[in-house]
Structures are given as structure tokens and as C-alpha cells.
Short mmCIF file of C-alpha atoms and ligand atoms in Angstrom, two decimals:
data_model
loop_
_atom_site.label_atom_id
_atom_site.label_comp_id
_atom_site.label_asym_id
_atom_site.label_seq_id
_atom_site.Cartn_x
_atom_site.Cartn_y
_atom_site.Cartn_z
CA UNK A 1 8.73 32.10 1.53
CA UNK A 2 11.68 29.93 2.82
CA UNK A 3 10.53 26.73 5.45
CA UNK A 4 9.60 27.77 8.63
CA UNK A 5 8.74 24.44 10.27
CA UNK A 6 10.94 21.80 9.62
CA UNK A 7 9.96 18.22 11.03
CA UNK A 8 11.48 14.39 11.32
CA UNK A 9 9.76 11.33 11.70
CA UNK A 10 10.90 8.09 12.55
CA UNK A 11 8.72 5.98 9.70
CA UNK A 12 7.36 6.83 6.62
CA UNK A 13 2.93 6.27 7.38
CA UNK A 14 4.20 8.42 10.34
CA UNK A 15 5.62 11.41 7.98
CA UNK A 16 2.06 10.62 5.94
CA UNK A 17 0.16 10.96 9.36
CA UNK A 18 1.92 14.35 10.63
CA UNK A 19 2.02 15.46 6.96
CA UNK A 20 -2.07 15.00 6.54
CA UNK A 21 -2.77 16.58 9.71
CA UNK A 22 -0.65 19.68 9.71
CA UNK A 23 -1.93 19.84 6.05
CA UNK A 24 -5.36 20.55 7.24
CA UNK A 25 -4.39 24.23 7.92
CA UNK A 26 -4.35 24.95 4.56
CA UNK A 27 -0.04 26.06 4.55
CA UNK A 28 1.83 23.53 2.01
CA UNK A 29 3.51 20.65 3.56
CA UNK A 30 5.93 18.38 1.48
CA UNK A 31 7.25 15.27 2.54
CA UNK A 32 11.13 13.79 1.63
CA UNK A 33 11.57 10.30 1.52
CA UNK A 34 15.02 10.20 3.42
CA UNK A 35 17.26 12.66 3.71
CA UNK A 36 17.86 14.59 0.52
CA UNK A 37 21.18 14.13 -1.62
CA UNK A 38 21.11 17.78 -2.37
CA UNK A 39 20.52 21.04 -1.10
CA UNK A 40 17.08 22.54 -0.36
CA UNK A 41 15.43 23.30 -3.69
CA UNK A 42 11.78 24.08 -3.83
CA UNK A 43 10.91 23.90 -0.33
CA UNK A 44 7.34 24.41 1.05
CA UNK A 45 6.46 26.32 4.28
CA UNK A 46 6.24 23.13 6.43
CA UNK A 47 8.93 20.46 5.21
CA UNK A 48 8.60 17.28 6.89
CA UNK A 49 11.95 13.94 6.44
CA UNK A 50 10.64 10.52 6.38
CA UNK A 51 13.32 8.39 8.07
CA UNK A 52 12.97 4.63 8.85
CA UNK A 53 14.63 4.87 12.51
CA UNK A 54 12.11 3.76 14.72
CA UNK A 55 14.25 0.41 16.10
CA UNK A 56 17.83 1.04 14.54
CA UNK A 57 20.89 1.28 16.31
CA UNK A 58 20.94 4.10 19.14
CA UNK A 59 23.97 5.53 17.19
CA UNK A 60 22.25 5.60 13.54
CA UNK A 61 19.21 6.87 14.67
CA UNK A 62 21.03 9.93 16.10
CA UNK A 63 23.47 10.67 13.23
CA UNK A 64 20.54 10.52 10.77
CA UNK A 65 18.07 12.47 12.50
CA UNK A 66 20.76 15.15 12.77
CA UNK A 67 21.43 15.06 8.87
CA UNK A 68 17.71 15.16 8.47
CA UNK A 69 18.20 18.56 10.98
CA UNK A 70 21.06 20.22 9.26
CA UNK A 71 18.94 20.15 5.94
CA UNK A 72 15.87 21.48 7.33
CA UNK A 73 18.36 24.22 8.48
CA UNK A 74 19.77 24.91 5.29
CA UNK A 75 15.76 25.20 4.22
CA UNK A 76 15.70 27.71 6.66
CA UNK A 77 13.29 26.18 9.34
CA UNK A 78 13.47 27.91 12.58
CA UNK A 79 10.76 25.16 14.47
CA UNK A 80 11.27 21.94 14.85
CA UNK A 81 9.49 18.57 15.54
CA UNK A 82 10.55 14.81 16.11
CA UNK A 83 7.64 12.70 15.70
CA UNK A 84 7.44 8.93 16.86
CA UNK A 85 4.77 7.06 17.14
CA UNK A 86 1.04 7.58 19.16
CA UNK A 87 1.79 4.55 21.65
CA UNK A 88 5.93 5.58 21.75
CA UNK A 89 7.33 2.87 20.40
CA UNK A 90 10.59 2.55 22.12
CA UNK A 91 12.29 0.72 24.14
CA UNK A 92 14.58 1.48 27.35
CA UNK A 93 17.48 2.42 25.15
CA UNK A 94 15.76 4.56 22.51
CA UNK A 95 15.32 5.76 20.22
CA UNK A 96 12.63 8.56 21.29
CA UNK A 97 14.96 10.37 24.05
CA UNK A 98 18.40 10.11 22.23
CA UNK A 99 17.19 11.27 19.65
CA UNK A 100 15.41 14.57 21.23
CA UNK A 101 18.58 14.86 23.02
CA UNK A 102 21.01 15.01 20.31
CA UNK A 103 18.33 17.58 18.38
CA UNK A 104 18.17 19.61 21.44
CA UNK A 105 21.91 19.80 21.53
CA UNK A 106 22.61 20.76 17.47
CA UNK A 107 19.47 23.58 18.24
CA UNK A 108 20.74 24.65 21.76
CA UNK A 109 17.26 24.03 22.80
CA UNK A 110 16.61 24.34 26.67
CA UNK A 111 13.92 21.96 27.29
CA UNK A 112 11.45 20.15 24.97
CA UNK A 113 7.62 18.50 25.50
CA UNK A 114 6.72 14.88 25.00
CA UNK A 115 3.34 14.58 23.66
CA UNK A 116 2.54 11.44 21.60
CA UNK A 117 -1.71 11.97 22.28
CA UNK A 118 -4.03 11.74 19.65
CA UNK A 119 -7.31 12.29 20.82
CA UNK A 120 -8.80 11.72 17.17
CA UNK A 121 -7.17 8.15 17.23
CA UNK A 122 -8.16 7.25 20.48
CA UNK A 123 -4.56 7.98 22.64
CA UNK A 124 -4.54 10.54 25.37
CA UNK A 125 -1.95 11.08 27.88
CA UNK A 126 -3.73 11.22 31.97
CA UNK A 127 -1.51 11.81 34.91
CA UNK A 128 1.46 10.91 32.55
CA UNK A 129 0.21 7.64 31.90
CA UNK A 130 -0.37 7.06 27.98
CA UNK A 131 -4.14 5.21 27.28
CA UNK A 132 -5.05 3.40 23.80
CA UNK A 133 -8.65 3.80 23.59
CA UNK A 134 -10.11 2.65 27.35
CA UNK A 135 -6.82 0.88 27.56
CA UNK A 136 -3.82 1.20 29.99
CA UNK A 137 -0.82 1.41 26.86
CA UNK A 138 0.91 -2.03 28.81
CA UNK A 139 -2.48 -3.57 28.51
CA UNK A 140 -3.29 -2.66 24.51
CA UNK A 141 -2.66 -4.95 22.07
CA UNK A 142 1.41 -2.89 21.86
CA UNK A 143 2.09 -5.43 24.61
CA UNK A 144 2.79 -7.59 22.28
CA UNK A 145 4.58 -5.64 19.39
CA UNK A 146 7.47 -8.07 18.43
CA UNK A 147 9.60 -5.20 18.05
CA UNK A 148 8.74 -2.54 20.87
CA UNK A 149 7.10 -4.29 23.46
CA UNK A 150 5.47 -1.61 25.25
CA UNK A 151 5.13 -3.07 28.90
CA UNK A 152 4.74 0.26 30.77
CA UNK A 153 2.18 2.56 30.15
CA UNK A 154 3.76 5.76 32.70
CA UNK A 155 5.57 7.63 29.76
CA UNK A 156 8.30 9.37 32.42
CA UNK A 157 9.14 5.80 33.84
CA UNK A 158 9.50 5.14 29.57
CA UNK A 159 11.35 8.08 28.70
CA UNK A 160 13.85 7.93 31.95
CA UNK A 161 16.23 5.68 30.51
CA UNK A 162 16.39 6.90 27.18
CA UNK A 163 17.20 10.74 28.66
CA UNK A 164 19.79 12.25 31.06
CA UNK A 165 18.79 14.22 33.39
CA UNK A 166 14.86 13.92 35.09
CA UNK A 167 11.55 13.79 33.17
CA UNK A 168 9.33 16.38 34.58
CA UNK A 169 5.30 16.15 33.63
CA UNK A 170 2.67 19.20 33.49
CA UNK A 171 -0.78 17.42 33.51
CA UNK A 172 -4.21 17.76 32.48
CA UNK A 173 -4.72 19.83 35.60
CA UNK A 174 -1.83 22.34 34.41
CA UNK A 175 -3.28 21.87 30.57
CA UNK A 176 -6.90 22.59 31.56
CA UNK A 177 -5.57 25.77 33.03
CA UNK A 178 -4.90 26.84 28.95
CA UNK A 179 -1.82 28.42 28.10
CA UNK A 180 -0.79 30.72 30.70
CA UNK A 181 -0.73 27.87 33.52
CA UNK A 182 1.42 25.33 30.93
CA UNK A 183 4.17 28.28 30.09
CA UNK A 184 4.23 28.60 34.08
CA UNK A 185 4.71 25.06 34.85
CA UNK A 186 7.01 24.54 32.20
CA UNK A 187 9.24 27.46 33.40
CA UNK A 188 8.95 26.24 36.77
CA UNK A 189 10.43 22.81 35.37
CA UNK A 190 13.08 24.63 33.28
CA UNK A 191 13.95 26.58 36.93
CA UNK A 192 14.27 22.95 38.78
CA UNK A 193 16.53 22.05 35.49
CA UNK A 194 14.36 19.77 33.97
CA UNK A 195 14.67 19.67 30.46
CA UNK A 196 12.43 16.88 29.42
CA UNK A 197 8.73 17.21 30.11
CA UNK A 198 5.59 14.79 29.43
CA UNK A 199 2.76 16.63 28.47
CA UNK A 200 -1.06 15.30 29.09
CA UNK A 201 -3.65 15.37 26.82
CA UNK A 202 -7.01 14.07 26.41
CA UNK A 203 -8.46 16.27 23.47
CA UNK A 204 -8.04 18.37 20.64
CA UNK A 205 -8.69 21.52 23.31
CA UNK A 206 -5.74 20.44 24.86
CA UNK A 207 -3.21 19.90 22.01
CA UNK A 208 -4.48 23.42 21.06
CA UNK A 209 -3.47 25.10 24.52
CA UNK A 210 -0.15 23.20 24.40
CA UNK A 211 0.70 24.01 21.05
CA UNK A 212 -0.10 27.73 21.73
CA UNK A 213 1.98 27.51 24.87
CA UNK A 214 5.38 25.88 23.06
CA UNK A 215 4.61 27.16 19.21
CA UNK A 216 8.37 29.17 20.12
CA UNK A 217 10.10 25.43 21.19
CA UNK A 218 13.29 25.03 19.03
CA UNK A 219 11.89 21.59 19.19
CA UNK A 220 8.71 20.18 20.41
CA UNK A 221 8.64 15.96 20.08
CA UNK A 222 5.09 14.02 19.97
CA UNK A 223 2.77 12.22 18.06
CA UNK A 224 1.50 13.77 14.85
CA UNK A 225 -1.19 15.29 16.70
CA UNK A 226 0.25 18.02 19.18
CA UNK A 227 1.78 19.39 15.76
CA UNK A 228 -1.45 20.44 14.70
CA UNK A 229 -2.56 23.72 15.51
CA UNK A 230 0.92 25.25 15.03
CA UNK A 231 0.68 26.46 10.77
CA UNK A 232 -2.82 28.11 12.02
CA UNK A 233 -1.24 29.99 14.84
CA UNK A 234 1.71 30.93 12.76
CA UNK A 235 -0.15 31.91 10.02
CA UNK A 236 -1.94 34.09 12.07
CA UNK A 237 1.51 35.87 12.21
CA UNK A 238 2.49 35.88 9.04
CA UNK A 239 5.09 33.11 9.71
CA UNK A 240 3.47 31.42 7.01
CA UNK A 241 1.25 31.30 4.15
CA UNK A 242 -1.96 29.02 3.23
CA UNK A 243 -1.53 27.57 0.01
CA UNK A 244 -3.54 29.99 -2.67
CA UNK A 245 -6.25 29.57 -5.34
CA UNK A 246 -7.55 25.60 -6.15
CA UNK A 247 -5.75 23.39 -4.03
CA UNK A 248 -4.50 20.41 -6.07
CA UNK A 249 -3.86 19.44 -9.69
CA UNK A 250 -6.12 16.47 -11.06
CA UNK A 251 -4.90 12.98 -11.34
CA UNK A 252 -6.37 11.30 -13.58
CA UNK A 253 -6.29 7.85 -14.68
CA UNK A 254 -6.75 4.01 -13.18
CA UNK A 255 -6.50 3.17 -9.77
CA UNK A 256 -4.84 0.29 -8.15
CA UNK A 257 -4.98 -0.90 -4.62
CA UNK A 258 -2.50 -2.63 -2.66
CA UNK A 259 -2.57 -4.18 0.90
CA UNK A 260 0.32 -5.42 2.73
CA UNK A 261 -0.94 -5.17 6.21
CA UNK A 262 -2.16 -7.70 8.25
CA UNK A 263 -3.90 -4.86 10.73
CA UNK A 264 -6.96 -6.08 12.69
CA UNK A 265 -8.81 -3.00 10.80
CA UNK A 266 -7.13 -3.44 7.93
CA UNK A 267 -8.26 -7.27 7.54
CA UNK A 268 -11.77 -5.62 7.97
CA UNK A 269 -11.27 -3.42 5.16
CA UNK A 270 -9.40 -5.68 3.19
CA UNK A 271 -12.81 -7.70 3.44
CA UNK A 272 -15.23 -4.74 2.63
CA UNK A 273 -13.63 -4.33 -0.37
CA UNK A 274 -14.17 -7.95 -1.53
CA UNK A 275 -17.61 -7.96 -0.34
CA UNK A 276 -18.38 -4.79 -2.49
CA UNK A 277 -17.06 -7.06 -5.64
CA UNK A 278 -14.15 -6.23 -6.33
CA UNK A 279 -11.61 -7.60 -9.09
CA UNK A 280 -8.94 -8.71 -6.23
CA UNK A 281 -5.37 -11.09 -5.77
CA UNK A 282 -4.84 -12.47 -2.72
CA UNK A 283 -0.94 -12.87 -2.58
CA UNK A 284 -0.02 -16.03 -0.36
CA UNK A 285 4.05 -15.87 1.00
CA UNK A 286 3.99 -19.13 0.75
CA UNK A 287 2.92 -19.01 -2.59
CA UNK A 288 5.49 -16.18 -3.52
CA UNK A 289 8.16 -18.50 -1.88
CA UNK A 290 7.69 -21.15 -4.35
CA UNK A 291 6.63 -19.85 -7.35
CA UNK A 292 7.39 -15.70 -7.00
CA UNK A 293 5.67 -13.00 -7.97
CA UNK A 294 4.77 -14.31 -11.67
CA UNK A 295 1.25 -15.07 -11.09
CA UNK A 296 0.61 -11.85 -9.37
CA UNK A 297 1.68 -10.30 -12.07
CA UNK A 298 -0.23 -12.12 -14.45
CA UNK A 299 -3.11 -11.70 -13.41
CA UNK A 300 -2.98 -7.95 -12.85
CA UNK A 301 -1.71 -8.03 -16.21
CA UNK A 302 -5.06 -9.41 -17.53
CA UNK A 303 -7.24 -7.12 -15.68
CA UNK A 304 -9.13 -3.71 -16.96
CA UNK A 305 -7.47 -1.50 -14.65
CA UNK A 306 -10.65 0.62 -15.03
CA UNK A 307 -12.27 -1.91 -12.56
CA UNK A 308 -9.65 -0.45 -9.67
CA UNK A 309 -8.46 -4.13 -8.86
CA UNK A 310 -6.93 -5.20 -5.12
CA UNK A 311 -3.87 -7.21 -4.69
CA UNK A 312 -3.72 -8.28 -1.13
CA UNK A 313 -1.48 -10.20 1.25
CA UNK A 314 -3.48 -8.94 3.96
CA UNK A 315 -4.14 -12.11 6.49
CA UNK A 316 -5.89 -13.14 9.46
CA UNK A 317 -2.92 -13.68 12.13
CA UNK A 318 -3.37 -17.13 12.43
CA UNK A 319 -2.39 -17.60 8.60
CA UNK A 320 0.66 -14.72 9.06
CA UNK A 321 1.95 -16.80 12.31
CA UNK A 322 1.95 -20.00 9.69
CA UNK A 323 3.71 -18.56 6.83
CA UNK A 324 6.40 -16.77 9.33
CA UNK A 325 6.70 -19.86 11.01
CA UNK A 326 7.70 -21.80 7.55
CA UNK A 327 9.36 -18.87 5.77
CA UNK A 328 10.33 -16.73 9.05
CA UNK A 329 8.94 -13.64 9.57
CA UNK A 330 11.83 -11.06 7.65
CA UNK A 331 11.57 -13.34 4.89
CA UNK A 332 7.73 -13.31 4.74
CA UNK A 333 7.80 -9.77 4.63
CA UNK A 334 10.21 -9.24 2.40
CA UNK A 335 8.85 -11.50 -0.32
CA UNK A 336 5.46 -10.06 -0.18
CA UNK A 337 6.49 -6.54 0.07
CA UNK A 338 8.63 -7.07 -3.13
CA UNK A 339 5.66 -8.59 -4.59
CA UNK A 340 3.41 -5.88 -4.13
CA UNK A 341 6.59 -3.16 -4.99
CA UNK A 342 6.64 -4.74 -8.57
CA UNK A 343 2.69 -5.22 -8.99
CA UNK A 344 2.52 -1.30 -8.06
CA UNK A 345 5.06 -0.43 -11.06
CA UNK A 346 3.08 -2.78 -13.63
CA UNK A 347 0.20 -1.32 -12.51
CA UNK A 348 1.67 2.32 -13.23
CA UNK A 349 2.78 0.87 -16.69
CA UNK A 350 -0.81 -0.07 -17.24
CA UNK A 351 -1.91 3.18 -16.92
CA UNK A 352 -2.86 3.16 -13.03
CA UNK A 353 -1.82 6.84 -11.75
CA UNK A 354 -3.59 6.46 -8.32
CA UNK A 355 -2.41 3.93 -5.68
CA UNK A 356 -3.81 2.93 -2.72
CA UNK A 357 -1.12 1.34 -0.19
CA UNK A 358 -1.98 0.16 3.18
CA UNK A 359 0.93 -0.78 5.22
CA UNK A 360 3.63 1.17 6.97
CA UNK A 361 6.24 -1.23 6.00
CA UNK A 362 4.29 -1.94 2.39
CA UNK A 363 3.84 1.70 2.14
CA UNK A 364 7.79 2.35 2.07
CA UNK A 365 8.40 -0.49 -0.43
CA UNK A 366 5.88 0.38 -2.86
CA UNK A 367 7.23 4.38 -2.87
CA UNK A 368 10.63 3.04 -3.25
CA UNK A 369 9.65 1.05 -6.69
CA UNK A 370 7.48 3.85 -7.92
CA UNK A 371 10.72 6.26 -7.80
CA UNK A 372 9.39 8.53 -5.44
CA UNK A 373 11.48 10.78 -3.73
CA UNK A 374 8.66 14.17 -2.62
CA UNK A 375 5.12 13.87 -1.90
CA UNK A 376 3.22 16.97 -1.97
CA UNK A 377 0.29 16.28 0.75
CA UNK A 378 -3.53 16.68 -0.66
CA UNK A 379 -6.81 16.10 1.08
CA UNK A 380 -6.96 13.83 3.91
CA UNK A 381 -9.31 10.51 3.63
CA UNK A 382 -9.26 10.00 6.76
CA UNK A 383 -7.86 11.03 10.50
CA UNK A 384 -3.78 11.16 9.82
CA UNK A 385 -4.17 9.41 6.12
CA UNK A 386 -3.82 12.19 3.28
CA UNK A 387 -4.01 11.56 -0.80
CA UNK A 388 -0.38 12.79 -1.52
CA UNK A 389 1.15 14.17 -4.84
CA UNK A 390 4.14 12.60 -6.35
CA UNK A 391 6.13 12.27 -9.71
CA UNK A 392 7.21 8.47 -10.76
CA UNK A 393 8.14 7.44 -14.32
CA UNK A 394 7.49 11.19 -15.46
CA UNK A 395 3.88 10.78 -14.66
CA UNK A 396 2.19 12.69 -12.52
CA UNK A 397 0.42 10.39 -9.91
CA UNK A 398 -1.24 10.39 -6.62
CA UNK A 399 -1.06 7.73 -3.93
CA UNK A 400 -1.92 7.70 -0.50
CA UNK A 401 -0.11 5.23 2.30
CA UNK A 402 -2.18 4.01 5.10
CA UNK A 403 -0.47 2.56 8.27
CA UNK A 404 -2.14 -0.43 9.57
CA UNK A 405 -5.24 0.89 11.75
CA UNK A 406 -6.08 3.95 10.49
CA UNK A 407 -8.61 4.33 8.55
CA UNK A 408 -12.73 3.44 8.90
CA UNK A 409 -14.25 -0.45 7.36
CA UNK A 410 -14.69 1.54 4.04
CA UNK A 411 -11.25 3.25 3.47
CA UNK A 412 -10.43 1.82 0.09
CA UNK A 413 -14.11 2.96 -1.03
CA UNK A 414 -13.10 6.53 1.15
CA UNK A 415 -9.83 6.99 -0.48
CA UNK A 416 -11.21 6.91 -4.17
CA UNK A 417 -14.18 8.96 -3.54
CA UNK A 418 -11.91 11.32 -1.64
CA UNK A 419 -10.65 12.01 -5.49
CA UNK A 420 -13.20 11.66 -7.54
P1 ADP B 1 1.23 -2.31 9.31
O1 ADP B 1 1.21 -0.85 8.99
O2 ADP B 1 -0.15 -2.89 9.50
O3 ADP B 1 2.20 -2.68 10.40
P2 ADP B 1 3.24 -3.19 7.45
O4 ADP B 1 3.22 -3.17 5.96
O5 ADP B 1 4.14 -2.19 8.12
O6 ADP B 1 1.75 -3.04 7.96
O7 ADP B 1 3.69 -4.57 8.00
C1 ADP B 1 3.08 -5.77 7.61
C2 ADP B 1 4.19 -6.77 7.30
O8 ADP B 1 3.61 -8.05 7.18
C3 ADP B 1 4.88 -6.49 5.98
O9 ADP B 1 6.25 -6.75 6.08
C4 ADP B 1 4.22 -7.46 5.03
O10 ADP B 1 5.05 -7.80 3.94
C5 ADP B 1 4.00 -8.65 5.93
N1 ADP B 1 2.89 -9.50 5.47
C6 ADP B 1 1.82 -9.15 4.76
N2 ADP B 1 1.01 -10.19 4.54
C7 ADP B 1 1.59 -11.25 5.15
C8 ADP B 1 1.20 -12.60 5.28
N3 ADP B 1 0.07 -13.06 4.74
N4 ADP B 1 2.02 -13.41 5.96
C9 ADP B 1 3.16 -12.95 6.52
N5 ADP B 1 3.57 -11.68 6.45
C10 ADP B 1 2.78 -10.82 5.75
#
């Protein structure tokens, strides 16, 4: 069966996220790291492009995401998704809207929904106004994001100067309704000539009534969420098929885990893990600065990988404000994320096969090292966070990538029980 649903995502834990939930339906999702050199070969039911085009340039967001569309084409996907992230990171030029623009235009799609709730995660979407937890968005912590400050937290007042053309909104009222009511008030938009539409949602019920109501969208744009309940209803047509007999192959072999975020949960489970006596490395930037990655490497050298040991850079903020302050904050990054990138590949040379990655950023360097290209996605751990399938060095190996908050206190604990 050739692809049938073809998706983009602006960052890689976000292509993870979408992958592990859409996964849950039992249809096989694979993931690309980038856009593929070549043509289609192999493709799964639900193919899913990783790009990293969350704050580039307007211009190279657009031409990439519509490379990333003219191979999902060629797979022969017929549905389409952009996915950014739950709290739409943006900002008032892009890249959310141009890019669901210039996809609408290659697809000759009418009108599209924008839907970044995830009910599971704690965002929902009242009245058009986009909530983190009990939180007004311009009053969560994404106030601050040094990249996308988000500083309004009405998602048509967002998405207005990233578009041409008005932002419409059916809410909860409209949603509530089920699927009927949405396909009228959506028409009723599309009459007025309103091509871009916020949807609310403040549960799974509701993702499930909008899904059902736009599952024949050229294009549908959201969180990972929203995407959801669309293999089930398609595969209630025959559109496509759940994956048959066992699920996955084993992996066996050592585990490593690596942590490059500096997330408020991940700090917390950063700390479980050490608490439950684990062999661990705590890698300091300023540390890498002076002396590299040597010691690191050293001492994950030494250790019996069947002890599963941590190598960490995670830090409290007042320690990551120092180090960016001495080193600045790119080259902070950078030096750690190389760090951890190498560590991962000794670790694979020692034998490791499964690898535990928290960080979005950390996530993309250590795939990179490891060679990977396609991740075939596996059981979830937790909410948005599957175990995913890969090839690197000609081994067969598993690794999951968590972006910073997902994830419960115990995830590293989760994540290898999860496979055991
Ligand atoms: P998240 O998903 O939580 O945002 P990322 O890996 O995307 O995690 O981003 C964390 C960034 O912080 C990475 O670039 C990482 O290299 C950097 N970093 C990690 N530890 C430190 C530290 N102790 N000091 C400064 N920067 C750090």
C-alpha cells in the first residue's frame, strides 16, 4: 500500500511527538530525518519529514517545507499535515502561516484548520485563546522563550500577520456540536472566503469530532494531537492498513542515556535517575570549553555499559545562565551537544544499541552522529515520546528522543522498562 498521509514538522522531538501519537492506531508510521536525497523507496502508510524550520528565514522555511511536500507526493500521500509546536511557536512573521500558505497553494487546498491543542499535555484552545495548563499562553513560562517569545495568547491575533487574508475561528461551542455543526461552520467560513480557521479544543472528544469533520483537508496544520484519530478513521475505510502480526523486532543489547536538556521536568528526571544510583557524567560547558570532550569519553569508556550509565549536561538555569554568560549561549550548546553526539557513538561502539536522548536540540545532534536517516516508530513511553527503530553502523538499534517536558519524574526508568 503506497502513503496515504504524508506529514511535515518543523523540529525533529516534534516529528517523534506526531510520529508516537499517530502510531498508537496501530498503521506504520516512519519518520525521515530531512528531506530525502532520493525518491520514495519503502514507504509506510503514514510518512512523516523531520525538518529543523521552526525560526529560519521566512523564505527557507517555505522552499523546504515544499520539497518535504513534493516527496510525500511522489510517495503518493493524498492528506497532508504541517505540525508546529503545542504553544505555536512563531513569531509575527512566521513561520506557522507562510508556511500553511505556500502548502495550501502547491495542494490547491481551499481552506485549512489551526489546531495546536493537546489536551493530554495540558494545551487546549477556548474562545481562540491557546491555555498551557491553567495558564493564559502570554502568561506560561513561553513568555520568555529566547527565541519565540510568545506574548499573545489569542491564536487569530498570532496567526494574522503571518497569513493573507482573515483568520476565521469555530469554537468549542461549534466543536461540542460534533461533526456536523464544525463541517457547517467551516463551510460557512469558506462562503465568507476565509481560508484560515482556528479550531478550539479542550479534549481528546474534541480533536476526535474535528478530525472526523476535516479527515478529507488536503492539509490540516496543528499540534501533534488533532492528527490523532485520523489512521483509525481511515482505516476504517480501508485507506490504510494496521501494521500485522508482532509489532516490533527486539533490540537487544546495552543501554545508554543521554541528557542535553535543561527542562524544568527534565532536571527532575535527570535527578531521579541519580537518586535511583545510577553510574552517571555530569558534562560541565565550561568544562568541555577547556578541556573537550576527553574526559567524557573516558569515563564512559571505563564503564560496564550493562549498568545503563547517564551522561548529563542537564542544569539548573541558574548554572545554564552562567556558562552562556562566559561561553555565550550558541557556543554552550554547541559544545555540549557535540559532546554528547560523540559519547552516543562510543557508546554504540561499546555495544550500547538502545539510547535514551532527552533534548529537542540534543535529540537532533545525537541522530545525526549515530547515522540515522529513518526511524520506524515503536511503543510509546510516554504521551507524544515513542521508542523508535533505526539502523546506525549496520546495527540494528532503538532510541527514543524526548523533547524537554515531556515525559513523567521516572522517564529514563519508563523508557527502559517500556523495552524490556
Ligand atoms: P529542550 O528540548 O529541553 O529544549 P534542547 O536539547 O533542545 O532541550 O536544548 C537544550 C540546549 O541547552 C542544548 O543546545 C544543549 O546543548 C544546551 N545545554 C545543555 N546543558 C547546558 C548547560 N549546562 N549549560 C548551557 N547550555 C546547556
Amino acid at each position: 500500500m503506497a502513503t496515504y498521509f504524508g506529514a511535515i514538522a518543523d523540529d525533529l522531538t516534534g516529528a517523534t511527538d506526531l510520529a508516537g501519537l499517530l502510531a498508537r492506531s496501530g498503521v506504520p508510521v516512519s519518520l525521515r530525518m530531512g528531506v530525502p536525497d532520493g525518491p520514495p523507496v519503502d514507504a509506510a502508510a503514514i510518512e512523516i519529514i523531520a525538518l529543523k524550520c521552526r525560526t529560519e528565514p521566512v523564505a527557507d522555511a517555505v522552499a523546504e517545507t515544499c520539497a518535504a511536500l513534493a516527496w510525500l507526493r511522489r510517495a503518493g500521500a493524498q492528506r497532508f499535515f504541517w505540525k508546529y509546536c503545542s504553544t505555536f511557536d512563531s513569531t509575527p512573521q512566521g513561520n506557522i502561516g507562510p508556511v500553511a500558505q505556500a502548502l495550501m497553494a502547491d495542494l490547491g487546498a481551499y481552506q485549512t484548520i489551526y489546531c495546536p491543542a493537546f489536551p493530554e499535555n495540558g494545551r487546549s484552545i477556548f474562545m481562540g485563546n491557546l491555555f498551557v495548563g491553567e495558564q493564559p499562553l502570554a502568561e506560561s513560562p513561553m513568555k520568555d522563550h529566547p527565541l519565540t517569545p510568545m506574548r499573545d495568547s489569542n491564536l487569530m491575533r498570532l496567526l494574522a500577520p503571518q497569513v493573507t487574508g482573515a483568520v476565521g475561528l469555530a469554537n468549542r461551542l461549534v466543536v461540542a456540536k460534533g461533526t456536523a455543526a464544525l463541517a457547517a461552520r467551516l463551510a460557512e467560513l469558506r462562503a465568507q472566503g476565509i481560508a484560515h480557521v482556528v479550531v478550539d479544543a479542550v479534549s481528546n472528544d474534541d480533536l476526535s469530532v474535528i478530525a472526523e469533520a476535516c479527515q478529507d483537508m488536503a492539509l490540516m496544520t496543528g499540534g501533534s494531537a488533532v492528527a490523532m484519530p485520523l489512521p483509525a478513521l481511515w482505516a476504517a475505510q480501508g485507506l490504510v492498513a494496521r501494521r500485522e502480526g508482532a509489532a516490533f523486532a527486539r533490540v537487544d543489547g546495552h543501554a545508554v542515556l543521554l541528557s542535553g536538556s535543561c527542562s524544568a521536568m527534565t532536571n527532575r528526571q535527570v535527578a531521579a535517575a541519580l537518586a535511583a544510583g545510577r553510574p552517571a557524567f555530569r558534562l560541565d560547558p565550561l568544562e568541555l570549553a577547556e578541556r573537550g570532550a576527553g574526559p567524557a569519553l573516558d569515563w564512559l569508556a571505563a564503564q560496564d555499559m550493562a549498568a545503563t550509565p547517564l551522561l548529563y549536561a542537564t542544569a539548573e538555569p541558574v548554572a545554564v545562565r552562567a556558562a552562556q554568560d562566559r561561553l555565550g549561549k550558541d557556543c554552550a550548546g554547541k559544545l555540549v551537544e557535540d559532546a554528547l553526539a560523540a559519547c552516543a557513538v562510543l557508546a554504540r561502539d561499546q555495544g550500547a544499541r538502545r539510547f535514551v536522548v532527552a533534548g529537542g536540540e540534543t535529540s537532533g545532534a545525537v541522530a545525526k552522529a549515530l547515522g540515522i536517516k529513518r526511524l520506524d516508530i515503536g511503543p510509546e513511553i510516554a504521551a507524544g515520546v515513542p521508542w523508535c527503530f533505526a539502523q546506525s553502523g549496520g546495527q540494528d538499534v532503538a532510541i527514543t528522543l524526548k523533547s524537554g517536558n515531556f515525559g513523567a519524574e521516572t522517564f529514563f526508568a519508563d523508557a527502559l522498562e517500556r523495552l524490556a
